[in-house]
XYZ file of C-alpha atoms in Angstrom:
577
model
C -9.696 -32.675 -22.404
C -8.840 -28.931 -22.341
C -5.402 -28.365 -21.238
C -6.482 -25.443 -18.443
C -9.596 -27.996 -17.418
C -6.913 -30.685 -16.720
C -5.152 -28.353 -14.421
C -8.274 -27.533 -12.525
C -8.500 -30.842 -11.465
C -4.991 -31.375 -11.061
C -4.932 -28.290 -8.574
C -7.960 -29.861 -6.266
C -6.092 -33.292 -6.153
C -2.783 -31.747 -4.965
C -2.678 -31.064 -1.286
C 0.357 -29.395 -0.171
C 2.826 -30.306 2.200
C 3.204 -28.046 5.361
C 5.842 -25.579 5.869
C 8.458 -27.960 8.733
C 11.910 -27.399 9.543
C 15.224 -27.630 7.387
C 19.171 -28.132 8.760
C 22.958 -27.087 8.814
C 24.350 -23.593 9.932
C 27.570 -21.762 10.422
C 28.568 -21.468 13.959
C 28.970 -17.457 15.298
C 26.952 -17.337 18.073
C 25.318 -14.319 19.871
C 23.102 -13.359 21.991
C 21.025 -15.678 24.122
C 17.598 -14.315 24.856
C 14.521 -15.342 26.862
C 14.418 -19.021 28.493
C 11.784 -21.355 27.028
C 8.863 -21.694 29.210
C 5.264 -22.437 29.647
C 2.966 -24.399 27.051
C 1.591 -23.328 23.459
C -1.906 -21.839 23.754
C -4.521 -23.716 22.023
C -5.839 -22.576 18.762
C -8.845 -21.008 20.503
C -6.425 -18.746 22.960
C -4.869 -14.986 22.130
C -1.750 -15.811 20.242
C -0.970 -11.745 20.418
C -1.567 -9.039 22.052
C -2.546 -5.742 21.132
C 0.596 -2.905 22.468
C -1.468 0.225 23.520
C -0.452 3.340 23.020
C 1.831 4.181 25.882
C 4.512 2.182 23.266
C 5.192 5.344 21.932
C 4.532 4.330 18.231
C 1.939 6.889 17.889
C 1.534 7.045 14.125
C -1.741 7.469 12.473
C -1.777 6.711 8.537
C -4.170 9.513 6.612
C -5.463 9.309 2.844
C -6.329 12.854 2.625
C -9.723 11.744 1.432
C -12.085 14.433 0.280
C -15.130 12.257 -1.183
C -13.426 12.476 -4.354
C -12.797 8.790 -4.369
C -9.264 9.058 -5.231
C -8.036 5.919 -6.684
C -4.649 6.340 -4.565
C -6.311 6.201 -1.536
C -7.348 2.803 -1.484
C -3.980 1.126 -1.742
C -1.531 3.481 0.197
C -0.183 2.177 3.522
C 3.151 -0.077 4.241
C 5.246 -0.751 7.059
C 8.830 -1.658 7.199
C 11.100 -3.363 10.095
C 14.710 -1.531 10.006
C 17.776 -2.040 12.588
C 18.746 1.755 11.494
C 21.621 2.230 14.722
C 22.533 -1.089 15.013
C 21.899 -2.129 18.465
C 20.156 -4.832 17.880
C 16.378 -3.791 17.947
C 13.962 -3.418 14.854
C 13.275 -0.176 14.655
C 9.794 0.718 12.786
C 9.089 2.713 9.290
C 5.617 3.854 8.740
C 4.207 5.193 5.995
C 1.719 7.663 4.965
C -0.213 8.746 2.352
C -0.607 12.858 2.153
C -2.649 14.628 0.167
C -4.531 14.835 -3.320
C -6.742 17.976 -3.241
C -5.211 20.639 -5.208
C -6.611 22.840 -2.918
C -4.746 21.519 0.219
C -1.799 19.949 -0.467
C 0.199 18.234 1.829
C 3.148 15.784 1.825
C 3.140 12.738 3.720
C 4.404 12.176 7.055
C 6.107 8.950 7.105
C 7.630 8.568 10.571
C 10.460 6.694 12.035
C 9.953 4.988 15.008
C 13.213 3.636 17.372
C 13.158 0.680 19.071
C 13.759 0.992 23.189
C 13.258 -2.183 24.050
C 10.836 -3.337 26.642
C 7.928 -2.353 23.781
C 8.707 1.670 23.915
C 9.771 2.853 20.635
C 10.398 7.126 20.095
C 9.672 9.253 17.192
C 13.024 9.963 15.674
C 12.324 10.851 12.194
C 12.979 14.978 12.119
C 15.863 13.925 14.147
C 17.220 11.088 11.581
C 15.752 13.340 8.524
C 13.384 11.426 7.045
C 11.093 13.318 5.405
C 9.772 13.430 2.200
C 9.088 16.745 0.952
C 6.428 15.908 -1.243
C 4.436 12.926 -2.777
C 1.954 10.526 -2.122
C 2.961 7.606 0.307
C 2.447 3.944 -0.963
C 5.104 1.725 0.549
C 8.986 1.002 1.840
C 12.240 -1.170 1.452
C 15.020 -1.835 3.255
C 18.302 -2.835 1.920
C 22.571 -1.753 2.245
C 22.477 -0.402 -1.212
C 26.322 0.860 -0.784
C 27.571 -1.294 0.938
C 28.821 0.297 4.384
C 27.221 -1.881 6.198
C 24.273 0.315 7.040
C 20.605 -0.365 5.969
C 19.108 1.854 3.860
C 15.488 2.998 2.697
C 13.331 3.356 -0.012
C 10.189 4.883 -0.250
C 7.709 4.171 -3.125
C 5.124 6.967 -3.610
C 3.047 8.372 -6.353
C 4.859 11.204 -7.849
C 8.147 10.494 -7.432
C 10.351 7.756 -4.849
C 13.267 8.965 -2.164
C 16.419 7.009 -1.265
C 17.591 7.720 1.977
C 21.034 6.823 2.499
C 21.368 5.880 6.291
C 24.714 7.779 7.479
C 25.464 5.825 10.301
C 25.082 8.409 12.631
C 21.316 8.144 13.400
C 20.491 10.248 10.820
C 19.893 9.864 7.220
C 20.311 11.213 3.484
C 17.984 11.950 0.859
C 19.929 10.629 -2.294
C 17.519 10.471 -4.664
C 18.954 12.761 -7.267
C 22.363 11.750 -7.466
C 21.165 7.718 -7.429
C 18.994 8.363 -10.147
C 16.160 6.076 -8.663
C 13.061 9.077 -8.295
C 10.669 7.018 -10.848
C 8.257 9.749 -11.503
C 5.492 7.407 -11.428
C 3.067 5.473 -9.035
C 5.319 2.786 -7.319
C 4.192 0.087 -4.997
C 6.289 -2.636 -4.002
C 9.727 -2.926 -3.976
C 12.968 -5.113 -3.507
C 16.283 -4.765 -3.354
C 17.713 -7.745 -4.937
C 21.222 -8.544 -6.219
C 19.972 -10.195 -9.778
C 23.520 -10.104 -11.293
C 25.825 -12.081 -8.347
C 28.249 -8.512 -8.672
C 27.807 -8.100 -4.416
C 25.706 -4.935 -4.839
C 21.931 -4.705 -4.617
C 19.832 -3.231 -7.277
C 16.553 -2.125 -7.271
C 13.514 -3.323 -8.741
C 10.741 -1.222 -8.336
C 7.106 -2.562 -9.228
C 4.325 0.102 -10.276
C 0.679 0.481 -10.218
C -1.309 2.708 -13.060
C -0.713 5.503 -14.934
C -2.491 8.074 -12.948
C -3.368 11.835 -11.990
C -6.036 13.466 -10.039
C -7.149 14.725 -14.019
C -8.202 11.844 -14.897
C -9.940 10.238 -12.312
C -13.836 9.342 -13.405
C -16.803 8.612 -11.164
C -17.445 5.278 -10.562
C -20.402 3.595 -8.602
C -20.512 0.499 -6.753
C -23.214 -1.559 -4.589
C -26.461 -0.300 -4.329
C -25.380 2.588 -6.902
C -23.491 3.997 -4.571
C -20.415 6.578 -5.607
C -17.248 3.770 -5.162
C -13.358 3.879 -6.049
C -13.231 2.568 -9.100
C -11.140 -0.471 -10.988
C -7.525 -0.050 -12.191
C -9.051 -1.771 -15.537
C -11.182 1.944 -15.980
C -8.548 3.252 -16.415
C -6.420 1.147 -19.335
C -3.438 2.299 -18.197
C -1.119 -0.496 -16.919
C 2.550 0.388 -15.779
C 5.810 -1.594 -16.383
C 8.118 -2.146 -12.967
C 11.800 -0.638 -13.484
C 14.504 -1.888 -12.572
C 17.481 -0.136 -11.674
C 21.419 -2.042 -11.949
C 23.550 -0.911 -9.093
C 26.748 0.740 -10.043
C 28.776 -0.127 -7.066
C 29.664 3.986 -6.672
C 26.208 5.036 -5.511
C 24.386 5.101 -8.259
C 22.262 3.368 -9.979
C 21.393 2.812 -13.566
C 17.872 2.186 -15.103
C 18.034 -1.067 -17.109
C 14.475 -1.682 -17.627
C 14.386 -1.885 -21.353
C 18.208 -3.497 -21.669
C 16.853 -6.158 -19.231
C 13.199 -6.823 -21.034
C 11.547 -5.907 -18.715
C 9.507 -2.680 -20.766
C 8.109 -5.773 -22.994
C 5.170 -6.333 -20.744
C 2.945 -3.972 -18.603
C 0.399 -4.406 -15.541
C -0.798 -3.091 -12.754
C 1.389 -4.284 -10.283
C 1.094 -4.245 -7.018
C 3.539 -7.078 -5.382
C 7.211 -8.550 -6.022
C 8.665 -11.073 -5.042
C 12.121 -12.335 -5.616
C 13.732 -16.415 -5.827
C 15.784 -18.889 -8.018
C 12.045 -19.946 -9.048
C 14.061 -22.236 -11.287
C 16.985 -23.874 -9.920
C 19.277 -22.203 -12.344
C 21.391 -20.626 -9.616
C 20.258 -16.828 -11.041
C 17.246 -14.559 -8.784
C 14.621 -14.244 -11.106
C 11.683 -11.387 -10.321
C 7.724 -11.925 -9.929
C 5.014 -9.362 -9.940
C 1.878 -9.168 -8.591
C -0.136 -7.537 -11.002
C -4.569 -6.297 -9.876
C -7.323 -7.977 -12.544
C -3.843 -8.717 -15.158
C -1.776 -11.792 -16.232
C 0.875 -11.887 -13.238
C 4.130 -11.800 -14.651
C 7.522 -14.276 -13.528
C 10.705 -12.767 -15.245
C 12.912 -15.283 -15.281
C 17.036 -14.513 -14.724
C 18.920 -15.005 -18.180
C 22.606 -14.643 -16.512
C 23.302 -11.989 -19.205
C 21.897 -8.909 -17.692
C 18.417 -10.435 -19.414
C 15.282 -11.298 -18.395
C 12.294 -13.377 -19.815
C 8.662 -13.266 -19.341
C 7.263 -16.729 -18.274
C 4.496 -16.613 -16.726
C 1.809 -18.156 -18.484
C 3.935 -20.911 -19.665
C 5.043 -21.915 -16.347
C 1.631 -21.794 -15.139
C 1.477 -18.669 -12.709
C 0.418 -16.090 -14.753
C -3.851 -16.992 -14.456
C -5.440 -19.105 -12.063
C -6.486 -22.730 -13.432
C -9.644 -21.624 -15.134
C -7.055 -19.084 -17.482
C -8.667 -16.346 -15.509
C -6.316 -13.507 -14.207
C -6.845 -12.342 -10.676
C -6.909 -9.386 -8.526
C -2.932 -9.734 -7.233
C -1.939 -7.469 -4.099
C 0.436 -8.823 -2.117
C 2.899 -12.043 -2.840
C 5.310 -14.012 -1.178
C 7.713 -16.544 -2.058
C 7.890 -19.533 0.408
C 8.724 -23.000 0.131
C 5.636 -24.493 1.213
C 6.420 -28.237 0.404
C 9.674 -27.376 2.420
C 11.719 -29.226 -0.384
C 13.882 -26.384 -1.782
C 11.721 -25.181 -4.139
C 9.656 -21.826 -3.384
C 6.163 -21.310 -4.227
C 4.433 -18.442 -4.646
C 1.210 -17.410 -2.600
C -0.622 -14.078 -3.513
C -3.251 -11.773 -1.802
C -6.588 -11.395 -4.114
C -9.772 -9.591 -4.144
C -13.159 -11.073 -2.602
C -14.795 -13.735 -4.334
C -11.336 -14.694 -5.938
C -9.739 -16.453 -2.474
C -6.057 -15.833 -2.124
C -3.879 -17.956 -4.390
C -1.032 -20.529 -4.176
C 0.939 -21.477 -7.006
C 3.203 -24.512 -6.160
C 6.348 -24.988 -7.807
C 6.410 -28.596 -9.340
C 10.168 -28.117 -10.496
C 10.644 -24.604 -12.059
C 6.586 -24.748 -13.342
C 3.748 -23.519 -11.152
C 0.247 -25.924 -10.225
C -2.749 -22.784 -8.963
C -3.749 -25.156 -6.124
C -7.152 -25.487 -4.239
C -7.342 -27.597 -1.217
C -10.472 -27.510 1.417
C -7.663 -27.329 3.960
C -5.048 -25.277 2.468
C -3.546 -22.010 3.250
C -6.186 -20.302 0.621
C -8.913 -21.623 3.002
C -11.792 -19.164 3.627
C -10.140 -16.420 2.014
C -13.094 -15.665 -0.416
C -14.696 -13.477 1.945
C -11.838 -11.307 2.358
C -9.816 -8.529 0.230
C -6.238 -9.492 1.260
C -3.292 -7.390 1.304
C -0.239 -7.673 3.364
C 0.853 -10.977 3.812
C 2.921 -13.408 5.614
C 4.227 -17.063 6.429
C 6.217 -17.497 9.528
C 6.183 -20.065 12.406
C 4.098 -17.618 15.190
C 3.481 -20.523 17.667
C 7.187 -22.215 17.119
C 6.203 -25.391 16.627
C 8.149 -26.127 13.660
C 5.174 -25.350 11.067
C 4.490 -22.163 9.282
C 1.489 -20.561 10.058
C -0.049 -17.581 7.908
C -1.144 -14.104 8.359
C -3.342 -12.052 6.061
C -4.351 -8.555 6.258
C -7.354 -7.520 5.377
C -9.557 -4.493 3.660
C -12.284 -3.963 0.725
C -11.381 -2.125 -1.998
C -15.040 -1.724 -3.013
C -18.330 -1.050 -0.872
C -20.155 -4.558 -0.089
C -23.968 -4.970 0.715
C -22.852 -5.630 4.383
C -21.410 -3.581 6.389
C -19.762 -5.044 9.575
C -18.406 -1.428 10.381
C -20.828 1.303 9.376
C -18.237 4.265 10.592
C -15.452 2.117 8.158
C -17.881 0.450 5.289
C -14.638 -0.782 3.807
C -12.865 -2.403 7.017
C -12.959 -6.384 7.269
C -11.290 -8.850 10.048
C -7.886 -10.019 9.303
C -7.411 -13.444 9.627
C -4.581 -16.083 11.052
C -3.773 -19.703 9.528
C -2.564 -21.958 11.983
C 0.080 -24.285 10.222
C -0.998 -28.171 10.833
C 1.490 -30.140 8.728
C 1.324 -31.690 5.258
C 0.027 -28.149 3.759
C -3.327 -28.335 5.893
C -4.323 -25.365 7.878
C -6.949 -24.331 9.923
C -7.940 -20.447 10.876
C -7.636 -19.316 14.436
C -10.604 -17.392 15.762
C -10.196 -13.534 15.727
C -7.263 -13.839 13.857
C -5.368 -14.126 16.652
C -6.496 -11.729 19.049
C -8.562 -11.512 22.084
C -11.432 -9.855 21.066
C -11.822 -8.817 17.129
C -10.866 -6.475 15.137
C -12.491 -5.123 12.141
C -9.889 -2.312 9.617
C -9.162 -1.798 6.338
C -5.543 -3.413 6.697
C -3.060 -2.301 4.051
C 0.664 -3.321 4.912
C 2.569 -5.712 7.081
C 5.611 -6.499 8.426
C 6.862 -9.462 10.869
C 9.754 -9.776 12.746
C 11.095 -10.493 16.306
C 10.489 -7.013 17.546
C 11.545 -7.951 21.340
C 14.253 -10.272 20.487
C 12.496 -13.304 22.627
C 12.750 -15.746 19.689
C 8.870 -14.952 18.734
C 7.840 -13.617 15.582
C 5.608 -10.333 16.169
C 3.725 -8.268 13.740
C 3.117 -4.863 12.972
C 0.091 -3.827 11.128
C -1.181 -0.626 9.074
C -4.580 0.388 8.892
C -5.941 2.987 6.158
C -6.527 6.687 7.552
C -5.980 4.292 10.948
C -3.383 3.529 13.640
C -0.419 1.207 12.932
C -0.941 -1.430 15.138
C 2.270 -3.700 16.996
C 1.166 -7.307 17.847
C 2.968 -9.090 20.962
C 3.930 -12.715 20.063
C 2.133 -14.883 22.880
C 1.951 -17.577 21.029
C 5.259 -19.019 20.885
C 6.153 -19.937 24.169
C 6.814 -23.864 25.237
C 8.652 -24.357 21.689
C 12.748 -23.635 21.230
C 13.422 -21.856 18.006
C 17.153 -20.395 16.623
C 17.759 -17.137 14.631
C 20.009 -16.678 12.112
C 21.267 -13.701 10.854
C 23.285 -13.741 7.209
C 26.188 -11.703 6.564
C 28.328 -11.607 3.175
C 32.097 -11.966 2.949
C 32.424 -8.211 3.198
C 29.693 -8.345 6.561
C 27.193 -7.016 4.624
C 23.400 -8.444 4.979
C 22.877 -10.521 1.889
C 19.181 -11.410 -0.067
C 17.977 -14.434 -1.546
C 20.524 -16.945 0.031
C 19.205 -20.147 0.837
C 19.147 -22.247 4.311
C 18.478 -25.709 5.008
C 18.088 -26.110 8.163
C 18.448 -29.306 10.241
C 17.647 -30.206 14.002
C 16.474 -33.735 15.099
C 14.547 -35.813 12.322
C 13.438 -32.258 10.732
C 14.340 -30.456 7.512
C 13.901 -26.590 7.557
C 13.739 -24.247 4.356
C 14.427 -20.809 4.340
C 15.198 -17.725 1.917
C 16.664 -14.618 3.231
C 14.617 -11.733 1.543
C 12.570 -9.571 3.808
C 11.301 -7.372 0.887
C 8.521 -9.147 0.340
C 4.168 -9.238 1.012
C 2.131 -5.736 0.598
C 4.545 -2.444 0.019
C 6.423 -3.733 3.300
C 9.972 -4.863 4.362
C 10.417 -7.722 6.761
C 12.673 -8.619 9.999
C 15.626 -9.615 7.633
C 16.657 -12.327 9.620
C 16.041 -15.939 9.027
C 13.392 -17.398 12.148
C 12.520 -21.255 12.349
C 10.827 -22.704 15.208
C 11.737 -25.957 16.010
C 8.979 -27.213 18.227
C 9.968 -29.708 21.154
C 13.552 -30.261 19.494
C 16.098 -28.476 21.711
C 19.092 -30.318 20.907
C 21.675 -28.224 17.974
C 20.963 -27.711 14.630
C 23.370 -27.525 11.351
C 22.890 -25.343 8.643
C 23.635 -25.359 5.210
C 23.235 -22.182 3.179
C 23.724 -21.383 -0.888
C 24.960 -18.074 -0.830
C 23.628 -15.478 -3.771
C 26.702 -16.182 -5.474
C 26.441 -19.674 -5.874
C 28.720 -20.883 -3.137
C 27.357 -23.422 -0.736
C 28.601 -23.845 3.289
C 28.320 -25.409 5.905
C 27.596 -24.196 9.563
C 26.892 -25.745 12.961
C 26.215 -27.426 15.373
C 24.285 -24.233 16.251
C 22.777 -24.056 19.739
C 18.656 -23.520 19.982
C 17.069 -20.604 21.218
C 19.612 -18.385 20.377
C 20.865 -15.779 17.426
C 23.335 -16.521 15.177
C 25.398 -14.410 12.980
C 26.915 -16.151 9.895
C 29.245 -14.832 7.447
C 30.462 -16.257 3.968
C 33.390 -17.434 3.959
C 33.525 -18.766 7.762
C 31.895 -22.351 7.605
C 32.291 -25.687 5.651
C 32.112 -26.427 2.404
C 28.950 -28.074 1.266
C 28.734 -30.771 -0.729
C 25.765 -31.947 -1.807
C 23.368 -30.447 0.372
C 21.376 -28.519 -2.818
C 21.176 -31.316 -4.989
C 17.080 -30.932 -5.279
C-alpha cells in the first residue's frame, strides 16, 4: 500500500479528542469581575451579540477597488487586541487597506480604537500617532519588543511594514528606520516570538507574492466572468524574514543565517510552538495552493525545514492546499499542539494532529473541519466561548473567487461565518448563524478574540472587506466559572509561547501563551479557560520560554491572575509528556 494512501485512512480512523481543561498556577491574584449567573444558552440560542454603532468603534475597512481586480485587495484586512495605556481594557487596532490606482493614491487609515469600558471605545489614533504614511494595509502584531514593559505594534503592509514603539504616554513612535524591520515587500502575518530563550522578542514576518500593480494580468472566473486571479499566475512565491532582536532596539535580519531563504511560498499564516518537545519555539507557515512549511528550532540560531517529513506540509492525498489562516492548539489537550489551518472552498479547513513531534491531516464527520467545504476561511480561532470547559471554534469567512451562487448579489464574494460548538472527545457540532441572532453574510478577513469587557467571556471582533469591523458581545458564557491568567517574565514583561497546565477538579487544561496567531491578527494575550460547573481552585503549572518549569496556586475561579517567573514553585514533573 502507498505510503500517502495509508495515511488517508489513518486520518478518517483518528477522531480527536476535545479541547478540556488543564491545572496548576502561580498565585497573584487581581481583579474579581462579574458574579456567575444564569444558565448556558442552548446551541440553538444567540451566543453574541452584535455592538451597534453608538460603541464608538466606527471604522470602516476600504480596498480602494477600481475594477482592476487588484490581487491585494482580496486578502487585506486584520484586527488586533492591544492594552496600549495599561488600565486594564483591550483596546482595538484596525486595519486598512488604502489605495492602488496610480491615479489616486492614498495611504491607509488604520485606526486605534481605546477601550472605555461599558462597550464605548474612542478614536485615538492622530492622538497616539499611528499613522502610516503610506502603503497598503494587510495585517498587525502586538508584542514588548524593548522591553519597557509597554506593548508595541507592527503593521504588515504591501510596500513596506512600520514599528510603532508605544511610549508609554498614550502615544506612539514610528521606529521603523532605526529597527531595521520595513521589509519592502508584501507581508501578511506576523509574530513576535522569542526563538533564541535571550528574553527579547524577535520578529518573524511571513509574506505573500512578489507583486506590483505592473504586473497584474486579467483573469476570469465563473461564468467567464473578469475574477482576481490565483497567487500560482503569478510564479512568484516569497520567503518570510525573520528578524533577531538585538536587545538595544534594533533588530537584525537573519533570514538566510537562520535557513530560512532555503524555501519560498506564498504565505499567508504563522504560527509559533515547541511542535517538538525539544524545549526550542520552532515557526510554521501557512502558505495559499504551496507545500506549508514547519521550521523546526535547531538551538544554534538554525532552523530546518520539515514539513513534508513530519507530515504537515500536504494534506493526506500529497496534495497542497489553499493555507490562510493557522493556529496552534492542543486539541487532544495532552501537551502537544496541533495545528489547524483556514483553506479555500472545496478544500475544508485542515487539522494536522501532532502524534509526538509528527503531524496525522485528520478527517472526522464530527470534527472541527466539519462543513467547512462550503466556505473560504480566514481568520480563525479556538477558545472556550460558552465556558464549559471545551473549546469551541470560530471561522471567518469570504470567497476569494466569484461562485455560481450568489447569496449576496450587492457582495458576490461575502459568505456566513460559522461557529463550532466544542462537544468533547474532538467532536463538534456548528451552531446555527454562527452564533448570532439573525445571519450574517461578509467577506470576513481578520479576527481577533479576547475578553473585551473583562466579565470572564471571550468576545470577538471581526473585519469585513471594504466593510465595518464588527465587536461581538459574549452571551454565551454565563452559568460556567472560568479563571484568567495573565503571564509576566522575571523582568514583568508579557512573555510568548510559555506553556500552562491547568488543573481544577478531575480536569486537565492546556494552554500556550501566544496571541499572534489566526489571519494577519493579534489576540487577547492572556491565557482564558473555562472551567464549566467546577468552581472550587485551580493549580497551575507553567514551562516558561526559557525552559524553567513552576508551580502556582491554589488560584481562585472567576477571577484574573497575574503570574510572574520567578514567584511560584518549582515543578517537578509536571511536563514529562
Amino acid at each position: 500500500m502507498k505510503p500517502r494512501l495509508l495515511l488517508a485512512i489513518l486520518a478518517l480512523m483518528v477522531a480527536p479528542a476535545g479541547c478540556r481543561r488543564s491545572s496548576e498556577v502561580p498565585a497573584g491574584v487581581a481583579q474579581p469581575t462579574n458574579p456567575v449567573v444564569a444558565i448556558l444558552p442552548d446551541a440553538g440560542a444567540a451566543w453574541f451579540e452584535v455592538v451597534d454603532s453608538t460603541s464608538g468603534l466606527d471604522f470602516r475597512h476600504s480596498t480602494g477597488k477600481t475594477g482592476r481586480f487588484h490581487l491585494p485587495e482580496m486578502e487585506t484586512g486584520g484586527v488586533g487586541l492591544i492594552d496600549y495605556d495599561g488600565d486594564g481594557w483591550l483596546d482595538v487596532i484596525c486595519i486598512d487597506g488604502g489605495s492602488l490606482d496610480p491615479a489616486k493614491p492614498a495611504p491607509p487609515r488604520h485606526r486605534l480604537y481605546r477601550n472605555l469600558g461599558g462597550w464605548k471605545f474612542a478614536d485615538v489614533t492622530e492622538k497616539a500617532g499611528f499613522v502610516c504614511p503610506d502603503g497598503y494595509g494587510m495585517g498587525c502584531t502586538v508584542g514588548d519588543f524593548d522591553g519597557d514593559g509597554w506593548p508595541d505594534i507592527y503593521v504588515t503592509q504591501l510596500g513596506g511594514n512600520h514599528l510603532f514603539r508605544n511610549n508609554g504616554d498614550g502615544t506612539f513612535s514610528d521606529v521603523t528606520a532605526r529597527a531595521g524591520v520595513a521589509v519592502n515587500s508584501w507581508s501578511t502575518s506576523a509574530a513576535f516570538v522569542d526563538y533564541d530563550g535571550d528574553g527579547h522578542l524577535d520578529l518573524m514576518v511571513v509574506n505573500y507574492v512578489r507583486w506590483s500593480p505592473s504586473v497584474e494580468m486579467e483573469c476570469s472566473g465563473s461564468g467567464g466572468r473578469r475574477d482576481y486571479c490565483s497567487p500560482l499566475n503569478y510564479h512568484a512565491p516569497a520567503p518570510a524574514v525573520l528578524f533577531h532582536n538585538r536587545g538595544d532596539g534594533t533588530f537584525e535580519d537573519v533570514t538566510t543565517a537562520a535557513g530560512l531563504s532555503k524555501a519560498y511560498g506564498n504565505g499567508l499564516g504563522i504560527a509559533t510552538g515547541d511542535f517538538d518537545h525539544d524545549g526550542r519555539v520552532d515557526l510554521y507557515v501557512a502558505n495559499d495552493a504551496m507545500p506549508n512549511q514547519l521550521w523546526l528550532n535547531q538551538g544554534n540560531g538554525r532552523f530546518v525545514e520539515d514539513a513534508a517529513l513530519r507530515g504537515c506540509a500536504l494534506n493526506a492525498l500529497g496534495v497542497p492546499r489553499a493555507g490562510m489562516g493557522v493556529v496552534a492548539v492542543d486539541l487532544l489537550q495532552r501537551g502537544w499542539l496541533d495545528l489547524f489551518v483556514t483553506h479555500l472552498a472545496g478544500e475544508g479547513n485542515g487539522l494536522f494532529l501532532n502524534q509526538g513531534g509528527n503531524f496525522l491531516d485528520s478527517v472526522t464527520p464530527d470534527g472541527p473541519m466539519a462543513g467547512s467545504t462550503a466556505h473560504t476561511g480566514f481568520g480563525v480561532a479556538f477558545a472556550d466561548f460558552d465556558n464549559d470547559g471545551e473549546c469551541d471554534l470560530y471561522v471567518s469567512n469570504g470567497r476569494v473567487r466569484l461562485g455560481v451562487d450568489q447569496p449576496d448579489p450587492a457582495e458576490p464574494y461575502a459568505e456566513a461565518s460559522t461557529l463550532h460548538r466544542g462537544l468533547g472527545r474532538g467532536r463538534f457540532a456548528e451552531v446555527p448563524r454562527a452564533g448570532l441572532a439573525s445571519p450574517r453574510l461578509a467577506v470576513a478577513r481578520g479576527l481577533a478574540a479576547g475578553d473585551l469587557d473583562n466579565d470572564g467571556a471571550i468576545d470577538l471582533v471581526v473585519a469585513e472587506r471594504d466593510g465595518p469591523v464588527r465587536l461581538l458581545r459574549n452571551r454565551a458564557a454565563t452559568g460556567h466559572h472560568w479563571v484568567e491568567l495573565r503571564l509576566l517574565d522575571a523582568a514583568g514583561h508579557e512573555t510568548r509561547n510559555a506553556i500552562v497546565r491547568f488543573e481544577s477538579g478531575a480536569t486537565t487544561h492546556w494552554r500556550q501563551d501566544q496571541p499572534n496567531q489566526g489571519y494577519c491578527s493579534s489576540n487577547d494575550p492572556r491565557i482564558h479557560v473555562g472551567l464549566g460547573t467546577v468552581g472550587e481552585a485551580g493549580h497551575a503549572w507553567i514551562r516558561w520560554s526559557d525552559g524553567k518549569s513552576e508551580d502556582f496556586g491554589p488560584l481562585a475561579t472567576d477571577r484574573l491572575h497575574v503570574l510572574r517567573a520567578g514567584t511560584g514553585r518549582p515543578a517537578v514533573g509536571a511536563f514529562n509528556w
